[in-house]
PDB file of C-alpha atoms and ligand atoms in Angstrom:
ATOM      1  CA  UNK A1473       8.258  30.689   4.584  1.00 98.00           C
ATOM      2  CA  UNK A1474       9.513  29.031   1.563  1.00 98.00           C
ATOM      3  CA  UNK A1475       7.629  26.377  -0.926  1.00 98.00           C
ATOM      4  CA  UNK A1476       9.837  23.731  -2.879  1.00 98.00           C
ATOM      5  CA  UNK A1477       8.183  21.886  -5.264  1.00 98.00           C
ATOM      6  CA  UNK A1478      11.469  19.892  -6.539  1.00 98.00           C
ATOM      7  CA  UNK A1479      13.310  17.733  -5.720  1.00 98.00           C
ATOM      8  CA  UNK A1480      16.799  19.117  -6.670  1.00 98.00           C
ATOM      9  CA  UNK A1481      15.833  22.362  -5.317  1.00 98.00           C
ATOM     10  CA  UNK A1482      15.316  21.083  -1.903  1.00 98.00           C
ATOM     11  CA  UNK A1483      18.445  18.595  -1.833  1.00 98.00           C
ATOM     12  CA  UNK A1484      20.366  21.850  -3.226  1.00 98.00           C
ATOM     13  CA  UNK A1485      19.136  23.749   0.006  1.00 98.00           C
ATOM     14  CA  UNK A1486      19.515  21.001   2.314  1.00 98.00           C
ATOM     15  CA  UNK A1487      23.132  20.944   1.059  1.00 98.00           C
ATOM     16  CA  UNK A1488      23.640  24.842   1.406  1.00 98.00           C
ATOM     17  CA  UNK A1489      21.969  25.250   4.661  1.00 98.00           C
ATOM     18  CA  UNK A1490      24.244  22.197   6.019  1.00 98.00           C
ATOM     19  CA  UNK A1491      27.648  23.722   4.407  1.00 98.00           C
ATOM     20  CA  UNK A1492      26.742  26.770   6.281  1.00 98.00           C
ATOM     21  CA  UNK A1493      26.512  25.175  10.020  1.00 98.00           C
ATOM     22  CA  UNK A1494      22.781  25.171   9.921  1.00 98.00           C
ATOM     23  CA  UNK A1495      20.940  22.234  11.801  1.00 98.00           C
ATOM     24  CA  UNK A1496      17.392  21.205  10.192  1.00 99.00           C
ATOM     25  CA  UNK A1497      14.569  19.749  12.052  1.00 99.00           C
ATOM     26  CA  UNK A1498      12.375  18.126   9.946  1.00 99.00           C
ATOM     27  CA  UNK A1499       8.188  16.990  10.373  1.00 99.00           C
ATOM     28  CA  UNK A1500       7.124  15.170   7.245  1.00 99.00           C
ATOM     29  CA  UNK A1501       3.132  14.810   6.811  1.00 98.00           C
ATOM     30  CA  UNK A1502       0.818  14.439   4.161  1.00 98.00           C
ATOM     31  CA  UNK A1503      -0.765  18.002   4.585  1.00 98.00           C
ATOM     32  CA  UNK A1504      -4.435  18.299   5.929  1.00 97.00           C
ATOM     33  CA  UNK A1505      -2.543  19.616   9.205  1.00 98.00           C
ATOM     34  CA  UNK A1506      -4.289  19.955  12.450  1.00 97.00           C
ATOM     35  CA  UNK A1507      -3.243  20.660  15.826  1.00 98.00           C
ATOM     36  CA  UNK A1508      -1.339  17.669  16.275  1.00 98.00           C
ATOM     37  CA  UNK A1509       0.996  18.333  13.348  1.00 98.00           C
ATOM     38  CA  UNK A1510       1.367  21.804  14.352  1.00 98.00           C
ATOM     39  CA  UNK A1511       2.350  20.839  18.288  1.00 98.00           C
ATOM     40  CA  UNK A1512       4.863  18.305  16.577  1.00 98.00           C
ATOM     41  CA  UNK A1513       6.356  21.831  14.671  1.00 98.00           C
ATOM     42  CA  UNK A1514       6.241  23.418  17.532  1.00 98.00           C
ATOM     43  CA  UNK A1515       8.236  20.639  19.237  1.00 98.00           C
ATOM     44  CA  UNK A1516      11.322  20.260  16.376  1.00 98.00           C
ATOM     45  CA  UNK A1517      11.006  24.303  15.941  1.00 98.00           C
ATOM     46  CA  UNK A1518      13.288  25.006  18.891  1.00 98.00           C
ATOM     47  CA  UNK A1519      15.694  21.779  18.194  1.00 98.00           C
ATOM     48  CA  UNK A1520      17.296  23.703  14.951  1.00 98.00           C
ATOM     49  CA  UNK A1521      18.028  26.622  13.300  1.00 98.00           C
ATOM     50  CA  UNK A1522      15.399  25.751  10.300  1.00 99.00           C
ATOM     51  CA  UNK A1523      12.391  23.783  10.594  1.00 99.00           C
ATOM     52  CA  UNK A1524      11.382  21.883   7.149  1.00 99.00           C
ATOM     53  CA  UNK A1525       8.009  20.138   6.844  1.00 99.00           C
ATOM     54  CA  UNK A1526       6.778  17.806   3.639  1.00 99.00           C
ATOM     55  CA  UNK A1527       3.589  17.183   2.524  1.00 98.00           C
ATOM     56  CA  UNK A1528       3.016  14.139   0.499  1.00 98.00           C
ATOM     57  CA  UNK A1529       0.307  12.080   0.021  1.00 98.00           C
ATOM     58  CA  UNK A1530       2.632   9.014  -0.355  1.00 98.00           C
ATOM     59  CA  UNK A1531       0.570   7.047  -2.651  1.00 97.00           C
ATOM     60  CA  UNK A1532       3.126   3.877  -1.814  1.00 97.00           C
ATOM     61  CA  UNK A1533       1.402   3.449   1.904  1.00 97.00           C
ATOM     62  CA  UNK A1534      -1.585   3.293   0.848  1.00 96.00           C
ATOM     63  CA  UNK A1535      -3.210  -0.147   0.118  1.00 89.00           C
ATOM     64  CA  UNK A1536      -5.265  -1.058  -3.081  1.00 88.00           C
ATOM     65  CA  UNK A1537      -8.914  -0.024  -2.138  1.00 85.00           C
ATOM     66  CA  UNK A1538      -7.662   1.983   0.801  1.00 86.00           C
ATOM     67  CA  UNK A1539      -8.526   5.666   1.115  1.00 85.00           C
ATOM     68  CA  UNK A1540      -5.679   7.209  -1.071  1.00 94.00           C
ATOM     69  CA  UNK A1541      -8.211   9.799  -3.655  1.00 93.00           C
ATOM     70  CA  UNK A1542     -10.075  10.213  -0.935  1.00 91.00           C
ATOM     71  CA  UNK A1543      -7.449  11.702   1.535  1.00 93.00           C
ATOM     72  CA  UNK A1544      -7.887  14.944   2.256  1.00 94.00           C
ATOM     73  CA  UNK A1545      -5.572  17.382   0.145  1.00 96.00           C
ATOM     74  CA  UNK A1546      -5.989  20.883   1.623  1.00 97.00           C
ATOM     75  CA  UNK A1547      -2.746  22.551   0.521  1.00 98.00           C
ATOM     76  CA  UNK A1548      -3.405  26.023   0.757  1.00 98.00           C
ATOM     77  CA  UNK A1549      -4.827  25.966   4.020  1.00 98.00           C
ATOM     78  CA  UNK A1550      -2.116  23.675   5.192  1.00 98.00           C
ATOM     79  CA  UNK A1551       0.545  26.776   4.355  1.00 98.00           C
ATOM     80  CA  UNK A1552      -1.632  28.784   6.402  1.00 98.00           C
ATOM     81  CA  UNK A1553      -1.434  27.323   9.180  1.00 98.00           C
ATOM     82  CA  UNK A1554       2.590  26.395   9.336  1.00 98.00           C
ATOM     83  CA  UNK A1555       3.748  29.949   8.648  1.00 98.00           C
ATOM     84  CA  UNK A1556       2.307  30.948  12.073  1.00 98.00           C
ATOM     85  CA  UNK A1557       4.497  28.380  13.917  1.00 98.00           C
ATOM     86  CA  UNK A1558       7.804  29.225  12.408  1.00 98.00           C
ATOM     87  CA  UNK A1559       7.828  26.785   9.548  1.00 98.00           C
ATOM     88  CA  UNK A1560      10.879  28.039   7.293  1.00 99.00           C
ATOM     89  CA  UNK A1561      10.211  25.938   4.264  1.00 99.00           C
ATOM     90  CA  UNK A1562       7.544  23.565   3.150  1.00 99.00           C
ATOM     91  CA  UNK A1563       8.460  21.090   1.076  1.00 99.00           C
ATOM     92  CA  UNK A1564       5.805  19.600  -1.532  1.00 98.00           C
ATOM     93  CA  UNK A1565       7.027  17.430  -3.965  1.00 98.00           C
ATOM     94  CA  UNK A1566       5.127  15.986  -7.218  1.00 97.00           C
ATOM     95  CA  UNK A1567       4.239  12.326  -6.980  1.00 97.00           C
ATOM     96  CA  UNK A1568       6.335  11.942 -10.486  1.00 97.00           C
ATOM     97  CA  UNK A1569       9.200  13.349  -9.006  1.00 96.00           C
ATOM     98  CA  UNK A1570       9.402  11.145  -6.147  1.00 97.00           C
ATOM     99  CA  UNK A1571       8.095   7.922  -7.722  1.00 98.00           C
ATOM    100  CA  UNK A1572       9.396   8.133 -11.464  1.00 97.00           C
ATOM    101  CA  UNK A1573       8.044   5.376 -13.719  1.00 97.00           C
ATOM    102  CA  UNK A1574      11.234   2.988 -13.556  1.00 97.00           C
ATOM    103  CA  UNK A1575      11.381   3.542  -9.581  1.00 97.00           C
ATOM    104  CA  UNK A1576      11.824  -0.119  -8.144  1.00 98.00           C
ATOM    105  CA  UNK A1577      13.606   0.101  -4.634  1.00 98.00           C
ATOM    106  CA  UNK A1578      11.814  -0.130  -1.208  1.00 98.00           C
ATOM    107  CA  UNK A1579      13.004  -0.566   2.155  1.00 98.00           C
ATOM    108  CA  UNK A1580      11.497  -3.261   4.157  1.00 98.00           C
ATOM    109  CA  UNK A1581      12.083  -3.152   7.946  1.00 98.00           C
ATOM    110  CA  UNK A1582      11.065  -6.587   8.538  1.00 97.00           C
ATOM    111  CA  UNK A1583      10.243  -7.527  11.956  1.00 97.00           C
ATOM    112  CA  UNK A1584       8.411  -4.210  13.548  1.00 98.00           C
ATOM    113  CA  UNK A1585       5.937  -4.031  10.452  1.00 98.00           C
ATOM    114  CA  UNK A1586       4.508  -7.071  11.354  1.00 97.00           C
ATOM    115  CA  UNK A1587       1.517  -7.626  14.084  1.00 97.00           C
ATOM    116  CA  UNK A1588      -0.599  -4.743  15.205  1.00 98.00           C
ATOM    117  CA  UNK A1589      -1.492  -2.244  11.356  1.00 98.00           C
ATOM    118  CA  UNK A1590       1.117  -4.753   9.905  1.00 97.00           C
ATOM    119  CA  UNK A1591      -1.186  -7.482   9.671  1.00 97.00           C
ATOM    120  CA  UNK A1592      -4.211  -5.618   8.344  1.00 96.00           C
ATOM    121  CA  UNK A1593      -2.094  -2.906   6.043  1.00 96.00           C
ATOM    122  CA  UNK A1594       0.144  -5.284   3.740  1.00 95.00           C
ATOM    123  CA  UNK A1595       2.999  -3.121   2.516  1.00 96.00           C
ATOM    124  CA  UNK A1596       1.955  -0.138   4.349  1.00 98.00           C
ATOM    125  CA  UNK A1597       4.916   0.268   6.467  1.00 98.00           C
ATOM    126  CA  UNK A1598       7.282  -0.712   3.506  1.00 98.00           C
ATOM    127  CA  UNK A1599       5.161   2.924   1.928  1.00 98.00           C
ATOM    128  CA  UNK A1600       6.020   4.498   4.883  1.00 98.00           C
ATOM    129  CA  UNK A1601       9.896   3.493   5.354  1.00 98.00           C
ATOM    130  CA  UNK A1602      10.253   3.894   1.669  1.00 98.00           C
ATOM    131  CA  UNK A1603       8.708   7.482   1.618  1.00 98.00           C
ATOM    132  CA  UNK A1604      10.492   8.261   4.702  1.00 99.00           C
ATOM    133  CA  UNK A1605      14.283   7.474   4.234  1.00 99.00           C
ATOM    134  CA  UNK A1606      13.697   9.379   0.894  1.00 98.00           C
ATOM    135  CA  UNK A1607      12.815  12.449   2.282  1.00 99.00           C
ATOM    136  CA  UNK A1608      15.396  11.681   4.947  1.00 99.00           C
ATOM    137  CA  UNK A1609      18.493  11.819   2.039  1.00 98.00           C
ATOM    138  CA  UNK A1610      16.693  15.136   0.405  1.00 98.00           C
ATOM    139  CA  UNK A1611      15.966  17.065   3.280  1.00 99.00           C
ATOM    140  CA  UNK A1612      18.886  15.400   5.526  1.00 98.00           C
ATOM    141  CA  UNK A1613      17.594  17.079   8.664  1.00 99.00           C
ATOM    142  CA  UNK A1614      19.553  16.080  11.781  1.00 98.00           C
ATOM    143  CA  UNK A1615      16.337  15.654  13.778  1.00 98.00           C
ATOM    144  CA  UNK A1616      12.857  14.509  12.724  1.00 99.00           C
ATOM    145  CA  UNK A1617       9.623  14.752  14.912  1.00 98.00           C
ATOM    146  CA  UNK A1618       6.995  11.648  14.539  1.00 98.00           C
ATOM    147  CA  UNK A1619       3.690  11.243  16.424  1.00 98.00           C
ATOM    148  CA  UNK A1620       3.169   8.446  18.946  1.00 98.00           C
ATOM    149  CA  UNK A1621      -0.682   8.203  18.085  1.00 98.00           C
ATOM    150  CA  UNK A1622       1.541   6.178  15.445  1.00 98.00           C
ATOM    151  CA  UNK A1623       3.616   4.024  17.504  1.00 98.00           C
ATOM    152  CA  UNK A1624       4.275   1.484  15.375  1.00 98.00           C
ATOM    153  CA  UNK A1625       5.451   4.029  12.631  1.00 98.00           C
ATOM    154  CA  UNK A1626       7.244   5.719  14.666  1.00 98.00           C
ATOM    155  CA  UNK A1627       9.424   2.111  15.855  1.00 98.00           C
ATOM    156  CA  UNK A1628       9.713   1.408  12.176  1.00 98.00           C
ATOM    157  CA  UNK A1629      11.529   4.655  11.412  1.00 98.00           C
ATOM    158  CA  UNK A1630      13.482   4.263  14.995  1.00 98.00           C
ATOM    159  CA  UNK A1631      14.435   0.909  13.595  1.00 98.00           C
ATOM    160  CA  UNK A1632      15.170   1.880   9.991  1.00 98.00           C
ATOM    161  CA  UNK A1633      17.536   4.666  11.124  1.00 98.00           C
ATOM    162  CA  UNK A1634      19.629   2.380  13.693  1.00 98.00           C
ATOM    163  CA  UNK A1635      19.948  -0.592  10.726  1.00 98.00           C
ATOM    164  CA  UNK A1636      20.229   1.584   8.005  1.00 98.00           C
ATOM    165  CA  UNK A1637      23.037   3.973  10.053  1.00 98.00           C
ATOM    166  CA  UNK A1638      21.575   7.108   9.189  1.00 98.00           C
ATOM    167  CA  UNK A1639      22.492  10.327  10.922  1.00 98.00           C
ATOM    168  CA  UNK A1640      19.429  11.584  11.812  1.00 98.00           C
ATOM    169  CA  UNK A1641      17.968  11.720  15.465  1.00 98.00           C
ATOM    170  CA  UNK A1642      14.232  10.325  15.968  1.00 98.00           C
ATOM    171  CA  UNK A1643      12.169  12.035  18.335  1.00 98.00           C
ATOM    172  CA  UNK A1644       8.575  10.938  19.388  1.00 98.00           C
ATOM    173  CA  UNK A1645       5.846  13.662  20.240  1.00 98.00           C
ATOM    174  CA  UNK A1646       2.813  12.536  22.856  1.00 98.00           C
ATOM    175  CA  UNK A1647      -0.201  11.928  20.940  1.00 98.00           C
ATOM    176  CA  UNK A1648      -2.527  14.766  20.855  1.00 98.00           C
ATOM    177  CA  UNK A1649      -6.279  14.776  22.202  1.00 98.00           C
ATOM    178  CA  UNK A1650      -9.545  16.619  21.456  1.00 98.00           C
ATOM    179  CA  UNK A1651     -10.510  17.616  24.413  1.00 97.00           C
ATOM    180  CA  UNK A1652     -12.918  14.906  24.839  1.00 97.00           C
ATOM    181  CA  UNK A1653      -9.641  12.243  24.274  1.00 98.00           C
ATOM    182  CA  UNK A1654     -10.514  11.483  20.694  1.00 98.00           C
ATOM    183  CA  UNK A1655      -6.924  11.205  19.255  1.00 98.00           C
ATOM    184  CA  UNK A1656      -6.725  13.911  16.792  1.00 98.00           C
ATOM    185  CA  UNK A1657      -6.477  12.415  12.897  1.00 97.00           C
ATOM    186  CA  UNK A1658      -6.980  13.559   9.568  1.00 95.00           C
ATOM    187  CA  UNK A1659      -9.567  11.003   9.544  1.00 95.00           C
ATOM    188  CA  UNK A1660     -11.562  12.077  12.395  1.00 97.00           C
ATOM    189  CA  UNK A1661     -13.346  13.974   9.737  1.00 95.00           C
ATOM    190  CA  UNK A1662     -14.559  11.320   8.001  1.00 95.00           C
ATOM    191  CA  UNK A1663     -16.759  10.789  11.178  1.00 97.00           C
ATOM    192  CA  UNK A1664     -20.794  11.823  11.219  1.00 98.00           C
ATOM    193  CA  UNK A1665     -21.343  13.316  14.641  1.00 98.00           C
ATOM    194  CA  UNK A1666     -22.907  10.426  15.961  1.00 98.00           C
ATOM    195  CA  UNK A1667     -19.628   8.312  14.726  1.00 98.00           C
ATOM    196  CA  UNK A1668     -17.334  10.813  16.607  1.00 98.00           C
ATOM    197  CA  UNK A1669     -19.174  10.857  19.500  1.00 98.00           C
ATOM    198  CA  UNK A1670     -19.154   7.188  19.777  1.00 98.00           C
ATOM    199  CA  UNK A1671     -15.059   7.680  18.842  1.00 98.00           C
ATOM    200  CA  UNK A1672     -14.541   8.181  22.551  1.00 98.00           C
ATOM    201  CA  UNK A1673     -14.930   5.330  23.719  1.00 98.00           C
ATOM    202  CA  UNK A1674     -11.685   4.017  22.254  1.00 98.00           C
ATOM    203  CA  UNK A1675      -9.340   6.337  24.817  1.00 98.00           C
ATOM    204  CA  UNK A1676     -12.269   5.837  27.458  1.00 98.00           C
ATOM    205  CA  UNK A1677     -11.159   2.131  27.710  1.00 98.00           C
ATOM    206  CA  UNK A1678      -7.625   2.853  26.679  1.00 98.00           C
ATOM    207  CA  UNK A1679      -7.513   4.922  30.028  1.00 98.00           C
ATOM    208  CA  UNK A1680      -9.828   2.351  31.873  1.00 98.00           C
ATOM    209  CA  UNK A1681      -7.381  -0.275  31.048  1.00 98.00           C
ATOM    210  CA  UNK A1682      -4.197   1.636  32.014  1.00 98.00           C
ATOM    211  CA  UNK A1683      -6.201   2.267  35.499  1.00 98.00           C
ATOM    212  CA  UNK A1684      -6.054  -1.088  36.317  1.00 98.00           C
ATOM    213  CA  UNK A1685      -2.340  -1.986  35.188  1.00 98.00           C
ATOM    214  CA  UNK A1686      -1.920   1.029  37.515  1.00 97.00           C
ATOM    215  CA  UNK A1687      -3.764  -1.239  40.337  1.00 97.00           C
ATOM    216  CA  UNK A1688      -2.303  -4.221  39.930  1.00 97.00           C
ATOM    217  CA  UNK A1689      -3.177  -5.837  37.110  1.00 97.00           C
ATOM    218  CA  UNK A1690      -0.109  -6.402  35.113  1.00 97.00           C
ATOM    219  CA  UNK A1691      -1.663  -9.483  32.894  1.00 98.00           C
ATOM    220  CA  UNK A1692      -2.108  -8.291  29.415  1.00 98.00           C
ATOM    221  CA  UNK A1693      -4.991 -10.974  28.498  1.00 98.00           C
ATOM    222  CA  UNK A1694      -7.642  -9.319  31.572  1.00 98.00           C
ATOM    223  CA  UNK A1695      -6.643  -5.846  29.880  1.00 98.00           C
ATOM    224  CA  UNK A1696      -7.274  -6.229  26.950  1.00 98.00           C
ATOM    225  CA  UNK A1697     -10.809  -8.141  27.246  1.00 98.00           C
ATOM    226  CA  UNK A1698     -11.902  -5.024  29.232  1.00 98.00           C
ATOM    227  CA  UNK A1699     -11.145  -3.264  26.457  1.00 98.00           C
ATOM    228  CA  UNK A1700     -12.499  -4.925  23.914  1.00 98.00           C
ATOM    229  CA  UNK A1701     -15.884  -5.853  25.814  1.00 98.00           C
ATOM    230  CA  UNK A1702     -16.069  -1.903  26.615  1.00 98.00           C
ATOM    231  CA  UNK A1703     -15.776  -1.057  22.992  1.00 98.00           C
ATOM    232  CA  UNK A1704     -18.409  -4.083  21.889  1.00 97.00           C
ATOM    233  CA  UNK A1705     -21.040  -2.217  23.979  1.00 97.00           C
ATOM    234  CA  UNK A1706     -21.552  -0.074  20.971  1.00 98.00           C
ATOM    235  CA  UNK A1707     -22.445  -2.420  17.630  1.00 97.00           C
ATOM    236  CA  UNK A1708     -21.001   0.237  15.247  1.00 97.00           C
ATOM    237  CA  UNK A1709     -17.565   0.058  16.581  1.00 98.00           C
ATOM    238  CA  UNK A1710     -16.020  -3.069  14.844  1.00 98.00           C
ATOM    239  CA  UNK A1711     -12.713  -3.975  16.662  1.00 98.00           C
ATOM    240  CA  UNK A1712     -10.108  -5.007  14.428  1.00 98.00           C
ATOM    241  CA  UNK A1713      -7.299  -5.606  16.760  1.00 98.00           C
ATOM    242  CA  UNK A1714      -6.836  -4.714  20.716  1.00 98.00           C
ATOM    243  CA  UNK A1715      -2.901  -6.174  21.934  1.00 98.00           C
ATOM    244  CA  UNK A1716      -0.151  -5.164  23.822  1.00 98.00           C
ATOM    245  CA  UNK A1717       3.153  -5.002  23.050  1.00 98.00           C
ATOM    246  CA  UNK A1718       6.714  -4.472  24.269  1.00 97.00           C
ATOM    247  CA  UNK A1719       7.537  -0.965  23.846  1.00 96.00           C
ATOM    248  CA  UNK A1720      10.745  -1.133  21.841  1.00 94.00           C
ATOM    249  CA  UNK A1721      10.674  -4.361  20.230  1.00 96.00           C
ATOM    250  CA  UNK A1722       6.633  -4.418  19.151  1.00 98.00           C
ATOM    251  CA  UNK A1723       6.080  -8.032  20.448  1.00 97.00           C
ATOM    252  CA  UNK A1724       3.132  -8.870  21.752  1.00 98.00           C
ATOM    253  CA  UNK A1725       3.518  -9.532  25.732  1.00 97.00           C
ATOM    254  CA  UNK A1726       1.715 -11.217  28.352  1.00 98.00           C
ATOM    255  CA  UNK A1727       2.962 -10.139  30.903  1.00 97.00           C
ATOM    256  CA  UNK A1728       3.677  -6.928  31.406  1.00 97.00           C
ATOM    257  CA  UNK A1729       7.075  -6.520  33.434  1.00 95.00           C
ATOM    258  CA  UNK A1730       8.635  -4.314  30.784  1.00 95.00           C
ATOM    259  CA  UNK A1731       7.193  -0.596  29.732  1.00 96.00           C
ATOM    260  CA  UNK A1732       4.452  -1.651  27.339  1.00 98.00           C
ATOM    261  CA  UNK A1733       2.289  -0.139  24.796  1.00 98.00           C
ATOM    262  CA  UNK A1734      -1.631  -0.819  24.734  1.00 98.00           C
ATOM    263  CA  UNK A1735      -2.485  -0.175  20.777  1.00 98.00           C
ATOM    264  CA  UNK A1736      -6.315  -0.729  19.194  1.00 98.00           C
ATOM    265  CA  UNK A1737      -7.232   0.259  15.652  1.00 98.00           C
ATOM    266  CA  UNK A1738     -11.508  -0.312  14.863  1.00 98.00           C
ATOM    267  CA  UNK A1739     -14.031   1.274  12.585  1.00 98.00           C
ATOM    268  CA  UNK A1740     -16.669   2.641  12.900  1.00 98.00           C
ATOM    269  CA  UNK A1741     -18.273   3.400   9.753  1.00 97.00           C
ATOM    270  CA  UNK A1742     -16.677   3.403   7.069  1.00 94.00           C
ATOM    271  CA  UNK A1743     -13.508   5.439   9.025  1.00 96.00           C
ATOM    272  CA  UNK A1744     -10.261   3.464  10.513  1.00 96.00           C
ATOM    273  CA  UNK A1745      -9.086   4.387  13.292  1.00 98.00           C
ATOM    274  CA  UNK A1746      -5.983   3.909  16.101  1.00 98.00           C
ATOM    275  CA  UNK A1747      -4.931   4.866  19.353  1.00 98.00           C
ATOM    276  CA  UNK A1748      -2.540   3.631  22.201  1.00 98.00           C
ATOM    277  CA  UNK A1749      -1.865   4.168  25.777  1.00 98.00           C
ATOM    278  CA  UNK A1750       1.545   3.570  27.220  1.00 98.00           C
ATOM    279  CA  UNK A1751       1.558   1.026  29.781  1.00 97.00           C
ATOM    280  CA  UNK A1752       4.553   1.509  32.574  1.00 86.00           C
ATOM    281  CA  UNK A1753       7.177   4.013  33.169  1.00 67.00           C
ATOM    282  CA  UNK A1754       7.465   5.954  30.119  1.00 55.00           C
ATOM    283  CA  UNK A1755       8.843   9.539  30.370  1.00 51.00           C
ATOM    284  CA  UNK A1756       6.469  10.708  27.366  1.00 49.00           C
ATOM    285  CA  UNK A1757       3.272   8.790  28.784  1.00 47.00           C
ATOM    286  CA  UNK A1758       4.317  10.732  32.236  1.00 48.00           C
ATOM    287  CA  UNK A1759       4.097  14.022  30.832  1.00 52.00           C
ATOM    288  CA  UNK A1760       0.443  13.032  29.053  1.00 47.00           C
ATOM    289  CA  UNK A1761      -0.471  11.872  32.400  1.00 46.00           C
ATOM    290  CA  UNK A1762       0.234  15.423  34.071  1.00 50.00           C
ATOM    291  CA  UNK A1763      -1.602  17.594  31.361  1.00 50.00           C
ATOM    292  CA  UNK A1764      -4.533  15.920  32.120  1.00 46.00           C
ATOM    293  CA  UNK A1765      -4.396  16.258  35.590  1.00 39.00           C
TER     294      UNK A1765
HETATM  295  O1  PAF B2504       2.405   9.868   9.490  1.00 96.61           O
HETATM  296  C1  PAF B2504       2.295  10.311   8.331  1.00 96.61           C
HETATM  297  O2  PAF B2504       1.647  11.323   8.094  1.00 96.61           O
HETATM  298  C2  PAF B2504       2.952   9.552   7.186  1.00 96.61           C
HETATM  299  O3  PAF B2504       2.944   8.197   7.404  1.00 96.61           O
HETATM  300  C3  PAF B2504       4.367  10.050   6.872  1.00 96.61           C
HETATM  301  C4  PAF B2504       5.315   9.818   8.029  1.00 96.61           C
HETATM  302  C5  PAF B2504       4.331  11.537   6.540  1.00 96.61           C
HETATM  303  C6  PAF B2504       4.934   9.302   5.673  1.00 96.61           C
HETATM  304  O4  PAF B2504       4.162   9.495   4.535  1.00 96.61           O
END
């Protein structure tokens, strides 16, 4: 396994491996890698013939106040645990390398950041789509793996790459789950034991929720009061949003006649946190759906 620390170096490689027929896959993260990173390696490991990672804690998605110093940098444990799943070459550029001082473009995708994090993380997603196409031109994989425990990311970049024509294939990975449903996070960690405990209950009524759109209920409004009044049993959990959404084009529905997406994001504590549960036929949400069988 290979660390590049430049930029140049890893657009020169990207270049070389691509002159020589190679296909990349491509997971970028901001390191403190648990299993859910590792299962999305795992996933874009087989799809080429070398598997590049990033971690970057992208200071440009972070809003003022948020928990940028805070965010947990664990680099040398991080390389530790990619080697062991085939990662050929981690890439970890400087924050003065990506960002010079006289950097001034973003890239806004306009209608998809809005609603849901959107509305509560002003400019996040214009961080994230900035950070990302970036990484996209130096690494120039020809498939990239992002979580779904992000869905809205995860539609930004879909939409980013279809307006901005890039040749890159996005792939989605199932959200992955302590055993106890908690999704997994870097933040989870910020959680006192009590707090994580109590983190349960947000895929408890997720799953409640998707029971009864499985019985009939196909009104978003009942769904996502169940929710919400499930999660206001416990005072420390402070909702900030519970909605649901068409699947591809984010907007909020009522009705749900169209495969749907469930999202929540609360705190508890002083720790943010989100989660979503599919809501219809989704081929992704299907295979979730038979692990935990
Ligand atoms: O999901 C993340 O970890 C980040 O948002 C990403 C995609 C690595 C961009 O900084």
């Amino acid at each position: 396994m290979r660390v590049i620390k430049t930029v140049p170096e890893m657009s020169e490689e990207a270049a070389r491996l691509r002159r020589e027929g190679k296909r990349i896959s491509f997971v970028p993260t901001m390191g403190n890698l648990h299993e859910g990173h590792l299962s999305l390696m795992r996933m874009a490991k087989p799809l080429a013939d070398v598997l590049v990672i990033s971690i970057f804690v992208n200071p440009l998605q972070f809003e003022p106040g948020s928990d940028f110093d805070a965010y947990p940098r664990t680099f040398e444990e991080d390389l530790k645990k990619s080697e062991p799943v085939g990662v050929d070459i981690v890439f970890a550029p400087m924050e003065s390398d990506l960002y010079p001082e006289d950097f001034q473009t973003t890239v806004e995708v306009a209608e998809v950041s809005k609603g849901l994090c959107g509305d509560f993380r002003p400019g996040h997603f214009k961080g994230v789509a900035t950070v990302v196409l970036k990484l996209f031109n130096i690494v120039q994989p020809h498939v990239a793996i992002f979580g779904e425990k992000d869905y809205q990311q995860l539609v930004v970049i879909k939409r980013m790459v279809k307006d901005l024509n890039l040749n890159v294939e996005i792939r989605g990975h199932p959200t992955v789950r302590e055993k106890d449903g908690l999704a997994m996070s870097s933040r989870n960690q910020y959680l006192s034991p009590d707090e994580r405990r109590r983190a349960t209950r947000l895929y408890r009524f997720l799953k409640l929720a998707k029971e009864h759109y499985g019985k009939g209920e196909h009104k978003a409004a009942p769904l996502i009061r169940m929710v919400k009044e499930g999660l206001a049993e416990d005072s420390s959990i402070k909702v900030e949003y519970v909605s649901v959404h068409d699947l591809e084009t984010l907007k909020p529905v009522d009705d749900i006649v169209r495969p749907a997406v469930m999202a929540l994001a609360v705190h508890i504590g002083k720790t943010r946190l989100i989660d979503n549960i599919f809501l219809g036929n989704n081929l992704t949400q299907r295979r979730n759906d038979r692990k935990e069988q």
